[in-house]
Short mmCIF file of C-alpha atoms in Angstrom, two decimals:
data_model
loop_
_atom_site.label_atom_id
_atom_site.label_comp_id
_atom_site.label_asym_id
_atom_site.label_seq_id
_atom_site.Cartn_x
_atom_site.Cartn_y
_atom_site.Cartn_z
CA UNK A 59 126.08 62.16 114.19
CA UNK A 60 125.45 65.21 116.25
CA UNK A 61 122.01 66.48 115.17
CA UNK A 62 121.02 70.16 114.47
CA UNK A 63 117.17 70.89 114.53
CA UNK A 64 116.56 74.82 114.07
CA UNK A 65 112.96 75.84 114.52
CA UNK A 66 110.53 73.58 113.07
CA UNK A 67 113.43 71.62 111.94
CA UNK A 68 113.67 70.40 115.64
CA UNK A 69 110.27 68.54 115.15
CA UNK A 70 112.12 66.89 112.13
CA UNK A 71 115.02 66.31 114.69
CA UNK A 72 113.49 64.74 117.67
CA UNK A 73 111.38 62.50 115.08
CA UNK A 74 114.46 61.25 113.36
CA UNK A 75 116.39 60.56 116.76
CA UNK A 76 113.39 59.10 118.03
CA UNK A 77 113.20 56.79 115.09
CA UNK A 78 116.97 55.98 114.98
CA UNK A 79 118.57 56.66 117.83
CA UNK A 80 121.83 54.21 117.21
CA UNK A 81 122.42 57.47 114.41
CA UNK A 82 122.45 60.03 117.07
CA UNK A 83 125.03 60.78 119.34
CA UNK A 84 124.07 64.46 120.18
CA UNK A 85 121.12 66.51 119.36
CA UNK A 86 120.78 70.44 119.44
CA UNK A 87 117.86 71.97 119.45
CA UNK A 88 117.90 75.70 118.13
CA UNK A 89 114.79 78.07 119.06
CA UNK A 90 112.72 74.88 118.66
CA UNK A 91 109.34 75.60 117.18
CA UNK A 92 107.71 72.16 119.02
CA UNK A 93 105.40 71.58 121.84
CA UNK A 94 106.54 70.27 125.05
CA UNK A 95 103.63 69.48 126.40
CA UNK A 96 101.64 68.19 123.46
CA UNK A 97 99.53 70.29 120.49
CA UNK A 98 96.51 70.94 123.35
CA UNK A 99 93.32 71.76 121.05
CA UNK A 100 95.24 71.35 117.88
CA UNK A 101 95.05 67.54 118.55
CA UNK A 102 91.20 68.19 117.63
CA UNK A 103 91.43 69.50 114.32
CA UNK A 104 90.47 67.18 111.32
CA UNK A 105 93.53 65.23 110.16
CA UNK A 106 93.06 66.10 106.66
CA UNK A 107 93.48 70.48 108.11
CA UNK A 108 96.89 69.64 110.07
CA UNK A 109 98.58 67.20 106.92
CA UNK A 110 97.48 70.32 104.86
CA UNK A 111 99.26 73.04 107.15
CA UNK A 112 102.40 70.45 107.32
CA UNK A 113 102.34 70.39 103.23
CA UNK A 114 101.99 74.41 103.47
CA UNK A 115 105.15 75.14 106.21
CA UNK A 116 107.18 72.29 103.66
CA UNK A 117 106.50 73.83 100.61
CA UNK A 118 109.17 75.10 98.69
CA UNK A 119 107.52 78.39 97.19
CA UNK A 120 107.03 79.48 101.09
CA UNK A 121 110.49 78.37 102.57
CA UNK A 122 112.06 80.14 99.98
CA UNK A 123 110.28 83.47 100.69
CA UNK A 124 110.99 82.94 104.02
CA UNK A 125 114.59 82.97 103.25
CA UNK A 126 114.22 86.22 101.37
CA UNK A 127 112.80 87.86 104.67
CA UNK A 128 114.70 86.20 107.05
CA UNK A 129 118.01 86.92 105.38
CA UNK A 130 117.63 90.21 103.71
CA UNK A 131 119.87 90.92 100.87
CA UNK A 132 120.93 87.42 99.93
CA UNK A 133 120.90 86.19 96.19
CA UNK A 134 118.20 84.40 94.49
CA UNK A 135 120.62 81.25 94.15
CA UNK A 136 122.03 81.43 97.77
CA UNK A 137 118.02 81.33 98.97
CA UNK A 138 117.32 78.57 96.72
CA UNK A 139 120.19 76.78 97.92
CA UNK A 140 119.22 77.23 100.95
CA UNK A 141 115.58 76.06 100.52
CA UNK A 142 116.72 72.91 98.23
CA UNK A 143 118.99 71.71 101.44
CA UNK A 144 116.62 71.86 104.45
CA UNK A 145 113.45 70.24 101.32
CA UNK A 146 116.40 67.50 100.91
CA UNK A 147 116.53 66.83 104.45
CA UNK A 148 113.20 66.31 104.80
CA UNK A 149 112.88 64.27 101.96
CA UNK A 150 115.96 61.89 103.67
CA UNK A 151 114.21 61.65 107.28
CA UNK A 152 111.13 60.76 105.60
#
């Protein structure tokens, strides 16, 4: 498959074609909200602080007001949509 990984959705891409790269013939990264050069004094927070800001940035009440900003003018159902297919695809990688 040729892999698209938009913003933080490129952390979910790398990790998948990392994990299984006979699945991945191509993968695009798109204003790729990932370190290059590692998380630097992030790395020293308390593991229990980062799994909580992962579970915040997943969570579907937040991704789907982000859709509302991002995309201004676009129907409840379109956001949701929207929301349910990038929660799906994290559900699928995990």
């Amino acid at each position: 498959m040729i892999l698209v990984g938009p913003s933080l959705g490129a952390a979910v891409a790398i990790d998948f074609a990392v994990n299984h790269p006979e699945a991945v013939e191509s993968l695009v990264l798109i204003d790729a909200s990932v370190y290059a050069e590692g998380t630097g004094n992030l790395a020293k927070l308390p593991r229990s602080v980062a799994y909580a800001g992962v579970a915040l940035l997943k969570s579907v009440p937040l991704r789907l007001y982000v859709n509302f900003l991002a995309f201004n003018g676009i129907s409840f159902n379109t956001s949701l949509d929207w929301t349910n297919v990038s929660v799906s695809l994290q559900n699928w990688c995990s």
